[in-house]
mmCIF file of C-alpha atoms in Angstrom:
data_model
loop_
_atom_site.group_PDB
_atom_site.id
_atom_site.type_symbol
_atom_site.label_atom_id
_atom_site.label_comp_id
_atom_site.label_asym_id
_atom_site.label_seq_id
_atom_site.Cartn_x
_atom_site.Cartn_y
_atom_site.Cartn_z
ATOM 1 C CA UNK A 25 17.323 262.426 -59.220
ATOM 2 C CA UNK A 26 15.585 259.376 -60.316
ATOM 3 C CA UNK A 27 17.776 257.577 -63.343
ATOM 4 C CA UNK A 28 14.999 254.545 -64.203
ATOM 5 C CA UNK A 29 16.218 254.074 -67.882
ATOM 6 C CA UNK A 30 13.705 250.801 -68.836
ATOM 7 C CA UNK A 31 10.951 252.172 -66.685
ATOM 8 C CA UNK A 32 11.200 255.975 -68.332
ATOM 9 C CA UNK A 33 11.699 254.496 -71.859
ATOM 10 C CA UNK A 34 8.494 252.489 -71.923
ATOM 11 C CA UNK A 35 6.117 254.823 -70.016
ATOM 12 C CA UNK A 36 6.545 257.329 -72.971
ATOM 13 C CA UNK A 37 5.362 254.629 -75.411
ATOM 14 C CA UNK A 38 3.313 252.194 -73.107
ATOM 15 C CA UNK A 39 0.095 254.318 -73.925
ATOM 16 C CA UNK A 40 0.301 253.002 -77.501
ATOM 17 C CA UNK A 41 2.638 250.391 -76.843
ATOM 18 C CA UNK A 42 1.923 246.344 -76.815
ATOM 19 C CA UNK A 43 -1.459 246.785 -75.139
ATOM 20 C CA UNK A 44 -3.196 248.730 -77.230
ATOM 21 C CA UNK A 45 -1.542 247.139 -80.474
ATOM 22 C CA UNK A 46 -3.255 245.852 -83.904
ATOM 23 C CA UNK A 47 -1.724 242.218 -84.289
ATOM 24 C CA UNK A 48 0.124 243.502 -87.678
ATOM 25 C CA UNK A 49 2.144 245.809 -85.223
ATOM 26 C CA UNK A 50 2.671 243.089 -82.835
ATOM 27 C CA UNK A 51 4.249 241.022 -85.739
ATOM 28 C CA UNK A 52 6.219 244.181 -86.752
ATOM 29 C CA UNK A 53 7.468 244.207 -82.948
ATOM 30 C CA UNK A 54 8.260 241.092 -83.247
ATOM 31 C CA UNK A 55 10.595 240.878 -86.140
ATOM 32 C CA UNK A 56 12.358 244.444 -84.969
ATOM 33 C CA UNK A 57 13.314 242.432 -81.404
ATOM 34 C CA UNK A 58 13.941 238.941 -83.574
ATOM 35 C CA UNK A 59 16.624 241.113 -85.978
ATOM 36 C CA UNK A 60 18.246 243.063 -82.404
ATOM 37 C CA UNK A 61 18.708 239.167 -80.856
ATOM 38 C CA UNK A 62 20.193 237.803 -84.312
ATOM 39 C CA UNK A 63 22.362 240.474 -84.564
ATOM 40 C CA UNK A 64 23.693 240.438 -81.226
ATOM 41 C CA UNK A 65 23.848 236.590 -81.243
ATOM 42 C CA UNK A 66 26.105 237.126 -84.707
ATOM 43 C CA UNK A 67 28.161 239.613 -83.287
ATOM 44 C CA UNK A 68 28.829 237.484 -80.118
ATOM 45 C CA UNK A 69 29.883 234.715 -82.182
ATOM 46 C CA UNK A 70 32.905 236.337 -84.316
ATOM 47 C CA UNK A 71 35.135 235.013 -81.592
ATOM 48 C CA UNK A 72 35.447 234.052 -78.260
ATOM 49 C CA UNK A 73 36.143 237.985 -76.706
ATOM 50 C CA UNK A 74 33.175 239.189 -78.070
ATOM 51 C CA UNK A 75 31.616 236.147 -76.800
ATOM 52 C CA UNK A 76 32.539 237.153 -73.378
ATOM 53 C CA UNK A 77 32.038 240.899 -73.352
ATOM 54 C CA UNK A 78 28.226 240.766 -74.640
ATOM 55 C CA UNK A 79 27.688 238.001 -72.317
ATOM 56 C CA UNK A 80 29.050 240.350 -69.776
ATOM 57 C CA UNK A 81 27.400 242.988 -70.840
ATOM 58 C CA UNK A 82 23.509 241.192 -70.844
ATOM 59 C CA UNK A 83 24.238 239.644 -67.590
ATOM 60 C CA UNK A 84 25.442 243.172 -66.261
ATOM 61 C CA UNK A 85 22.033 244.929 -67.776
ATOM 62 C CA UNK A 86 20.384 242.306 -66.089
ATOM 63 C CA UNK A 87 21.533 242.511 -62.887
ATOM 64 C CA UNK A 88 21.660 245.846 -62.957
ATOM 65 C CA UNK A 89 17.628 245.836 -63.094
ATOM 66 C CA UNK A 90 16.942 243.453 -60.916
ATOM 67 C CA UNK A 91 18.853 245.066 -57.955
ATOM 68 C CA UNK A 92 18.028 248.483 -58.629
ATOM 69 C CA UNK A 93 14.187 247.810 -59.374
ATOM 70 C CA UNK A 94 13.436 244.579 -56.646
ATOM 71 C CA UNK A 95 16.424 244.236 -54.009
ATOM 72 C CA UNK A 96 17.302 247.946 -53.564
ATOM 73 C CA UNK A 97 13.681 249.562 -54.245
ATOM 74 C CA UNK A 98 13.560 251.213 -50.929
ATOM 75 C CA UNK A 99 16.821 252.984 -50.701
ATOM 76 C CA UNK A 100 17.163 256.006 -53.382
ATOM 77 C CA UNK A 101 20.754 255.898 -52.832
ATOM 78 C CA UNK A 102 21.718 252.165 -53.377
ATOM 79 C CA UNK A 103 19.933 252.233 -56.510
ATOM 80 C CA UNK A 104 21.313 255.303 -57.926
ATOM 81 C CA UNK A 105 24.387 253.800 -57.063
ATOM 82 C CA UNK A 106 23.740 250.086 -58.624
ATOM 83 C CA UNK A 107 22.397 252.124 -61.633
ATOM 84 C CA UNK A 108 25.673 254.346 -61.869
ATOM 85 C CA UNK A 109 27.886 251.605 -61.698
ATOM 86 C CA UNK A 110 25.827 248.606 -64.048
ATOM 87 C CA UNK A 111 24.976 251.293 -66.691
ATOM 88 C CA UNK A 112 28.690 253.287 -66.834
ATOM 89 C CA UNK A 113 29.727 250.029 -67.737
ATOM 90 C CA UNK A 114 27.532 249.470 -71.142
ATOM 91 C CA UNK A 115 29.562 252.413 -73.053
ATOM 92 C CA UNK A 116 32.843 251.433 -71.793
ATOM 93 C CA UNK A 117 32.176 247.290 -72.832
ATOM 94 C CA UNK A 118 30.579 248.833 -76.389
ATOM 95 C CA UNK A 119 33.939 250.698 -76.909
ATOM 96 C CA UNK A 120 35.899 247.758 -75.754
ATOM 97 C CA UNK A 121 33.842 245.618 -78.538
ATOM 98 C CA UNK A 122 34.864 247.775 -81.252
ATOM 99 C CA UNK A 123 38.743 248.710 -80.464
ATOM 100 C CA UNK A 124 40.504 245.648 -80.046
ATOM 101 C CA UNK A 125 43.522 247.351 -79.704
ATOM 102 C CA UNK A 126 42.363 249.056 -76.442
ATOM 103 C CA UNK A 127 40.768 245.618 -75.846
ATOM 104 C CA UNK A 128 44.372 244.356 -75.608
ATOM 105 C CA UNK A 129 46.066 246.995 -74.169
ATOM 106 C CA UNK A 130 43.871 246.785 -71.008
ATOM 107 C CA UNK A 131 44.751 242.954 -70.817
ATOM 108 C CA UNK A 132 48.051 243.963 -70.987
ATOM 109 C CA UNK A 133 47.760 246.318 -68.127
ATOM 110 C CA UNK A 134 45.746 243.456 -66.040
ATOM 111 C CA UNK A 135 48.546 241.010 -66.536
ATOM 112 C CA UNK A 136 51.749 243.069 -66.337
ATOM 113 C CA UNK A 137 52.014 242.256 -62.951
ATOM 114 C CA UNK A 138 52.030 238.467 -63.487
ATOM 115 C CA UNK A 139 55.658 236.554 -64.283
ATOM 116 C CA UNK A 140 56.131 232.884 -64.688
ATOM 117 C CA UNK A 141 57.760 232.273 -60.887
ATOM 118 C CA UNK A 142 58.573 228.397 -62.410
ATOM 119 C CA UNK A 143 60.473 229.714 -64.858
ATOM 120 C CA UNK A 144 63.103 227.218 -66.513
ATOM 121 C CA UNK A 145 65.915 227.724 -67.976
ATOM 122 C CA UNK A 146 67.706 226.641 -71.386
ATOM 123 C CA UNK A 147 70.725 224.463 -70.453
ATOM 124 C CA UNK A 148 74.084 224.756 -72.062
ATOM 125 C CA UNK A 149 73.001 222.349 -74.993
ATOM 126 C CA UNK A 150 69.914 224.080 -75.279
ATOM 127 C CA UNK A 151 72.491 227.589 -75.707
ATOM 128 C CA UNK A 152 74.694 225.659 -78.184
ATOM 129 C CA UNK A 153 71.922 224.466 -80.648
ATOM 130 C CA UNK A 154 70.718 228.134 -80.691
ATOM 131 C CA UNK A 155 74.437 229.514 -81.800
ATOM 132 C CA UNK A 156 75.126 226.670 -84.374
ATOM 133 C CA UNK A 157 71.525 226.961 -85.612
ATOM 134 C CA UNK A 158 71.584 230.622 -85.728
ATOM 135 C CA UNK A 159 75.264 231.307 -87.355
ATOM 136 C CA UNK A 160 73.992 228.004 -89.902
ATOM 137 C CA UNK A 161 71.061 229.773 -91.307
ATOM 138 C CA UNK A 162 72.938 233.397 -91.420
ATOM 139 C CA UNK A 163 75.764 231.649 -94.005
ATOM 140 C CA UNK A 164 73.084 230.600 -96.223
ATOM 141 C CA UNK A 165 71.452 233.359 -95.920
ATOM 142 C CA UNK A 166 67.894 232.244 -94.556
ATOM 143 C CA UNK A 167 66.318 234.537 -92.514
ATOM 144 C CA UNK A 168 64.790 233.786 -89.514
ATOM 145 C CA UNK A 169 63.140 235.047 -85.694
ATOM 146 C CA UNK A 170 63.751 233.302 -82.509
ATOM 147 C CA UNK A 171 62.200 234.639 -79.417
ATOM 148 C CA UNK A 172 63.480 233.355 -76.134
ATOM 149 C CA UNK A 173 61.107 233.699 -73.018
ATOM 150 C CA UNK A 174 62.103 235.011 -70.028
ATOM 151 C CA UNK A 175 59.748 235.876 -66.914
ATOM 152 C CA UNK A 176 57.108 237.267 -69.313
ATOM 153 C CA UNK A 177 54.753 234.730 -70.593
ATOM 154 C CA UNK A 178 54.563 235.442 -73.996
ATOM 155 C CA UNK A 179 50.796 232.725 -74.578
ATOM 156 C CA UNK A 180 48.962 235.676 -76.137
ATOM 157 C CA UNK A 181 51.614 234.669 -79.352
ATOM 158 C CA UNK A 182 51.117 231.021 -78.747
ATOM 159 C CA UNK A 183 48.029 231.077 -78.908
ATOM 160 C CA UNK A 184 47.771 232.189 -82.468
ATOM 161 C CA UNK A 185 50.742 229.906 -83.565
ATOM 162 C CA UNK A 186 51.629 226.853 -84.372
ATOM 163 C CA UNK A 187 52.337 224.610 -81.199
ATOM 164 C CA UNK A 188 55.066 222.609 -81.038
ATOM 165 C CA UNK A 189 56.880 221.435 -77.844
ATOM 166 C CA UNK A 190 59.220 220.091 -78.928
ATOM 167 C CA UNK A 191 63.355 219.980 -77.703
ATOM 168 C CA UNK A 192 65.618 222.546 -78.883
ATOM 169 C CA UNK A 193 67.810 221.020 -81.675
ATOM 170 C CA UNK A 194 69.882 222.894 -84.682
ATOM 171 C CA UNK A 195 68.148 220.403 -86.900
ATOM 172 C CA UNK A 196 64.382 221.340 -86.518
ATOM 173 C CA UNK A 197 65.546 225.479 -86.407
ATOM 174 C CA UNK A 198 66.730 224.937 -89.727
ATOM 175 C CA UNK A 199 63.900 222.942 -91.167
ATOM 176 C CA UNK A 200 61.590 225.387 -89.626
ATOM 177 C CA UNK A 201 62.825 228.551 -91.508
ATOM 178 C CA UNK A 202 63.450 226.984 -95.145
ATOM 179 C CA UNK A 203 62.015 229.136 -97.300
ATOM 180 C CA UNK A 204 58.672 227.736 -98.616
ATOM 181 C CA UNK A 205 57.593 226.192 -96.058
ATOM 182 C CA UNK A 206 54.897 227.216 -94.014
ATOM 183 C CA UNK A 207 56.281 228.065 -90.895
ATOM 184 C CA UNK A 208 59.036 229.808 -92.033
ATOM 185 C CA UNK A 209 57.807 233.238 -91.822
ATOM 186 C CA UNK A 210 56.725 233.807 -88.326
ATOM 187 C CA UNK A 211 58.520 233.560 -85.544
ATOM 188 C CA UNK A 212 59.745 230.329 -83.335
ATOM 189 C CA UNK A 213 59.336 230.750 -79.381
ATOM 190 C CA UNK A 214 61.706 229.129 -76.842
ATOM 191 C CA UNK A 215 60.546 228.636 -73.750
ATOM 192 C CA UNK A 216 63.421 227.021 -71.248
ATOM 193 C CA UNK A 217 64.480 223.879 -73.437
ATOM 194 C CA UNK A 218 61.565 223.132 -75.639
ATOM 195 C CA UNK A 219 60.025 224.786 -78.575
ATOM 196 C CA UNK A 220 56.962 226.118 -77.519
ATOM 197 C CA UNK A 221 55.683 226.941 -81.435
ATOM 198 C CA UNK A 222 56.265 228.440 -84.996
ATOM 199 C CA UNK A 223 55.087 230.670 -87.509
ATOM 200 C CA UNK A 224 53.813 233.271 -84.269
ATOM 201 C CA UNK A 225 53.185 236.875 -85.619
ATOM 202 C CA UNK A 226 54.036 239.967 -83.438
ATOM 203 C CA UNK A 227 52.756 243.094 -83.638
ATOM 204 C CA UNK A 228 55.493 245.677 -85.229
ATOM 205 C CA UNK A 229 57.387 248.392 -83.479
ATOM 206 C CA UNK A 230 56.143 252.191 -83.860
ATOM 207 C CA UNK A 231 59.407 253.643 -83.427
ATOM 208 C CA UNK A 232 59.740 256.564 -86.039
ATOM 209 C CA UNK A 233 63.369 257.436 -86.324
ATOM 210 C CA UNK A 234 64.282 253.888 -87.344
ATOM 211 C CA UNK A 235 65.884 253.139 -90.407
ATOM 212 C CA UNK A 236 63.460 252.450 -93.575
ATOM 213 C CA UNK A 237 65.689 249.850 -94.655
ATOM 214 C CA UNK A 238 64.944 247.569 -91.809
ATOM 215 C CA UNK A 239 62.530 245.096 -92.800
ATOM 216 C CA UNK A 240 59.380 243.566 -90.989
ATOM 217 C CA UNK A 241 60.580 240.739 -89.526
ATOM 218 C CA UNK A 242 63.623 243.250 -87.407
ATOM 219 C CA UNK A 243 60.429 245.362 -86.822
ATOM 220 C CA UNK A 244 58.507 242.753 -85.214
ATOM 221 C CA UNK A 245 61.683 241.536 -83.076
ATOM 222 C CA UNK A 246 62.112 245.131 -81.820
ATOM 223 C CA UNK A 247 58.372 245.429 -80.939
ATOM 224 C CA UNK A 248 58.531 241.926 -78.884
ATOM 225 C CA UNK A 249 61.295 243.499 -77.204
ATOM 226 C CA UNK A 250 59.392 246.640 -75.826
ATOM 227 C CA UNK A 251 56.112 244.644 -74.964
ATOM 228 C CA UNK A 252 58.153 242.263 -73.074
ATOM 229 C CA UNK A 253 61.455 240.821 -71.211
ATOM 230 C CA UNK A 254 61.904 238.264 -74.015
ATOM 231 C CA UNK A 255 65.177 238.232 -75.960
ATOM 232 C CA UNK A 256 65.117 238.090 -79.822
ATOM 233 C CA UNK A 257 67.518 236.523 -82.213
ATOM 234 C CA UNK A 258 67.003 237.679 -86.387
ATOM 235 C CA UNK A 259 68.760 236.522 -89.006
ATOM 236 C CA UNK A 260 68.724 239.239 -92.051
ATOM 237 C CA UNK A 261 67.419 237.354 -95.630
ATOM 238 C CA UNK A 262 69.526 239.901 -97.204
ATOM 239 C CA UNK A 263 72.886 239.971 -96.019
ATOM 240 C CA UNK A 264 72.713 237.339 -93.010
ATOM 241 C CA UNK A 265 73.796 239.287 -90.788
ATOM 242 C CA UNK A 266 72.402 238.327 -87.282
ATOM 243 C CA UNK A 267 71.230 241.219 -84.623
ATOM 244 C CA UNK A 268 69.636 240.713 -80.992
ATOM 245 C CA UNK A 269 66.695 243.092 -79.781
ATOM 246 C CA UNK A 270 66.248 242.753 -75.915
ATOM 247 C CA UNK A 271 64.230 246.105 -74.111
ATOM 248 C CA UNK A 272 63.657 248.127 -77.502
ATOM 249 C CA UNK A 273 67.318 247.964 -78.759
ATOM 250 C CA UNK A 274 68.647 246.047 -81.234
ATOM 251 C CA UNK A 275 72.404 245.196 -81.426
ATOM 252 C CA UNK A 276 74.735 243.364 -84.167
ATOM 253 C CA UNK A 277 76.189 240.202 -83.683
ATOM 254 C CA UNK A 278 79.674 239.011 -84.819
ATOM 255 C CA UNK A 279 80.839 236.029 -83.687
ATOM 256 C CA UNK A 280 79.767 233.057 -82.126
ATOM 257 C CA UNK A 281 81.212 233.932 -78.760
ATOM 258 C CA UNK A 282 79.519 237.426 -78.658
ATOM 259 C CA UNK A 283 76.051 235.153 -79.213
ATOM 260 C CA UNK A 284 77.157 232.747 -76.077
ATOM 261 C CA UNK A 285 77.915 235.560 -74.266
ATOM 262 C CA UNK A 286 74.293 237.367 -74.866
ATOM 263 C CA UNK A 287 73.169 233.894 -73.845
ATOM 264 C CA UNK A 288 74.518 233.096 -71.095
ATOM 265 C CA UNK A 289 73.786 236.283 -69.192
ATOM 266 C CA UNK A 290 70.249 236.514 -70.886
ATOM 267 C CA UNK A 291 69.146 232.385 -70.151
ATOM 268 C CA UNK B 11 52.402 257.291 -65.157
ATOM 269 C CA UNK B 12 53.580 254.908 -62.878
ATOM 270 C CA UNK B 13 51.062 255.982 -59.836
ATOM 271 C CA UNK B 14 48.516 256.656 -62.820
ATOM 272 C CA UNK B 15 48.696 252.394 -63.156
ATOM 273 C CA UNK B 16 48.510 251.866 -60.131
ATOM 274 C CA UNK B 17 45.403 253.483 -59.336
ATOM 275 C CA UNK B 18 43.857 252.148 -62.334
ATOM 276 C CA UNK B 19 44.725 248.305 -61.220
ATOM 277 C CA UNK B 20 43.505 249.421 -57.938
ATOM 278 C CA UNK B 21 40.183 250.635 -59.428
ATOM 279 C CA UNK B 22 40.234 247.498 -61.995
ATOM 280 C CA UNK B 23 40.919 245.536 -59.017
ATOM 281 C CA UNK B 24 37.768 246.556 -57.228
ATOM 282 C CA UNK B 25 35.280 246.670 -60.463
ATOM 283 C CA UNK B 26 36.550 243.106 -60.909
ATOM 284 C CA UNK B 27 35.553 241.953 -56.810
ATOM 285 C CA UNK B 28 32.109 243.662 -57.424
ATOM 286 C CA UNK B 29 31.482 242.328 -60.824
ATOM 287 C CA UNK B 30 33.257 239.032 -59.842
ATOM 288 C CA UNK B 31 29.719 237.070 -60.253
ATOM 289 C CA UNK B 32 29.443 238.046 -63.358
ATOM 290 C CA UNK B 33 32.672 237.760 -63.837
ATOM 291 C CA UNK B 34 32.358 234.172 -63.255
ATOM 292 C CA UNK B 35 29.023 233.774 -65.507
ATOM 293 C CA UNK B 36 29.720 235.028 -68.712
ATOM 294 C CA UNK B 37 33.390 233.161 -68.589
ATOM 295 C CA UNK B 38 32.182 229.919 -68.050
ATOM 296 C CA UNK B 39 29.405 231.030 -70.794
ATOM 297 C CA UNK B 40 32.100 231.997 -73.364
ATOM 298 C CA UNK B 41 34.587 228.917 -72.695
ATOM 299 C CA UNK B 42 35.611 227.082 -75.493
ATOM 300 C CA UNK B 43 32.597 224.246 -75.504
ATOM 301 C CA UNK B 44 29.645 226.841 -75.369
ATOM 302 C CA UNK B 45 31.504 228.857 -78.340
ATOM 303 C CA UNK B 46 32.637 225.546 -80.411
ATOM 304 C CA UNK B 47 28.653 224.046 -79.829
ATOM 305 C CA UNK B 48 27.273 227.072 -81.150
ATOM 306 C CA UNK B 49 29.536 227.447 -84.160
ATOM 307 C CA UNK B 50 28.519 223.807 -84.583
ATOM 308 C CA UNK B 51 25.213 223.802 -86.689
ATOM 309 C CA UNK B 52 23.524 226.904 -88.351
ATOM 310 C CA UNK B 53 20.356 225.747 -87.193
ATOM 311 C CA UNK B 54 21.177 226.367 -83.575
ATOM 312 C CA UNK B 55 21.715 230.305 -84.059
ATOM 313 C CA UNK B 56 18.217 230.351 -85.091
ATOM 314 C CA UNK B 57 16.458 228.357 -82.892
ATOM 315 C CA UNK B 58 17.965 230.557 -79.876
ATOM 316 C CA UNK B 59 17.138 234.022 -81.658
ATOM 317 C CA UNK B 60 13.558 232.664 -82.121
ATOM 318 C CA UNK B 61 13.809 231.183 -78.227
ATOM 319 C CA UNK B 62 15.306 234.635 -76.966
ATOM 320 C CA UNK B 63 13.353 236.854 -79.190
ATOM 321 C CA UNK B 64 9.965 235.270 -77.925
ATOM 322 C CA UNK B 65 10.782 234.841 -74.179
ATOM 323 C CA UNK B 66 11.753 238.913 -74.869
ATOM 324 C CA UNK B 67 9.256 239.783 -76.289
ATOM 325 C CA UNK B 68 6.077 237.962 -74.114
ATOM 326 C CA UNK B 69 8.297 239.625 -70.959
ATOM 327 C CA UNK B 70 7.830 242.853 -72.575
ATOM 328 C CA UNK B 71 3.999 242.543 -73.742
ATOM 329 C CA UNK B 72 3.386 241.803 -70.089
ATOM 330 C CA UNK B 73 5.145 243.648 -68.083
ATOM 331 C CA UNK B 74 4.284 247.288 -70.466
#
């Protein structure tokens, strides 16, 4: 069966259609293709995804004509098959526009395969500053979200943040999660020995059975935890008590030397 | 689930080596200097619609 979309469109109207127009109509055809082209050119600048996917999508209409119509004209079969594949793309890149959830999801899926091989780790000073900062803030009561990296590269948070690179030190945790201050309420991510950035937002855990007490910020650590290796340190605003989320699960922390111990088998 | 993924990357894997040209066009269209130039002046939004919606729309009175 012949699928020619463009062709079978415009023979229904091309016996009225821009040939045998009045030049008022040709101004109203005009302005109807001017508004489609602003629109899409509004829509493709919202941000840089949409950017890419209508760009995709154009350049896949477009090649999608020109092999089915001029390089695979002779063969019924190539073109169905060109025409299957170009134009089962259109609804699938028009739902991907509209969902980004699904949008990141299937980005997800593409990169769950890919660790950081060069890795590095947090040295024992590195470890230190974490526990002093960490048990500091919990006896004032400040709360606060560390996230360390492991193999998962967590630059889909980064990205978003505010970058920082700087060296781990108890003195710039602290500073970062006064209250007031704008970084305080997102989270800070470590990556080996250096700060990577602050104030990163994660995306909160859909667990049900959890307890309602448990605020956003343990929410957020738990969800980190399930979409990747990373290990999370929070510090309650409450009570200051300090918990760890690593795979989903969230556990309480005591004393310093139950922190180390996390650590040093996590790092 | 686990074979379910990996016949979708498979499949993914294979859209993405046929569409790879593409691929490769509309990603160096949508990097960052395209997207910051165009967000740069209002002017230039219009002056590709009008661009666009002309080149369109002669194609179109031509070819139908």
């Amino acid at each position: 069966m012949k699928i020619d979309i463009l062709n079978s469109f415009f023979q229904i109207y091309s016996n009225y259609f821009f040939k045998n127009l009045n030049p008022f109509q040709l101004i109203l055809v005009f302005i109807t293709i001017f508004i489609i082209v602003f629109s899409t050119l509004k829509l493709m600048l919202i941000n840089k995804k949409t950017l890419f996917i209508i760009t995709f999508l154009i350049f896949n209409i477009l090649f999608g004509v020109i092999l089915s119509n001029f390089v695979f004209k002779e063969s019924e079969l190539f073109k169905n098959i060109v025409q299957f594949v170009f134009f089962m793309l259109i609804p699938i890149g028009c739902v991907l526009l509209i969902t980004p959830d699904l949008r990141e999801k299937l980005t997800d899926l593409l990169n769950h395969n890919k660790t950081n091989i060069n890795i590095r780790k947090g040295d024992i000073q590195t470890r230190k500053e974490i526990v002093d900062a960490v048990f500091e803030l919990s006896s004032k009561q400040i709360g606060a979200i560390i996230t360390i990296e492991k193999y998962q590269p967590l630059d889909k948070f980064t990205d978003k943040a505010i970058i920082l690179h700087s060296k781990v030190t108890k003195e710039l945790l602290l500073n970062i999660f006064i209250p007031g201050t704008k970084l305080h309420d997102g989270a800070v991510i470590i990556r080996g020995d250096e700060i990577i950035c602050a104030a990163a937002y994660f995306n909160l855990t859909q667990k049900d059975f959890l307890d309602k007490s448990i605020g956003s910020r343990h929410r957020a650590a738990i969800g980190i935890s399930e979409e990747s290796d990373a290990l999370t340190i929070i510090c309650s605003e409450e009570t200051g008590t300090i918990s760890i989320t690593i795979n989903g699960n969230m556990n309480k922390i005591e004393t310093k030397a139950q922190l180390e111990r996390y650590l040093n088998t996590f790092i | 689930m686990k074979k379910f993924k990996k016949v979708l990357n498979i499949f993914l894997d294979l859209l993405i080596f046929i569409l790879s040209p593409i691929f490769f066009i509309s990603k160096m269209i949508s990097s960052e200097s395209v997207y910051k130039f165009l967000n740069s002046k209002k002017y230039i939004i219009y002056i590709i619609t009008i661009f666009l919606s002309l080149t369109l729309f002669l194609l179109l009175y031509f070819l139908y």
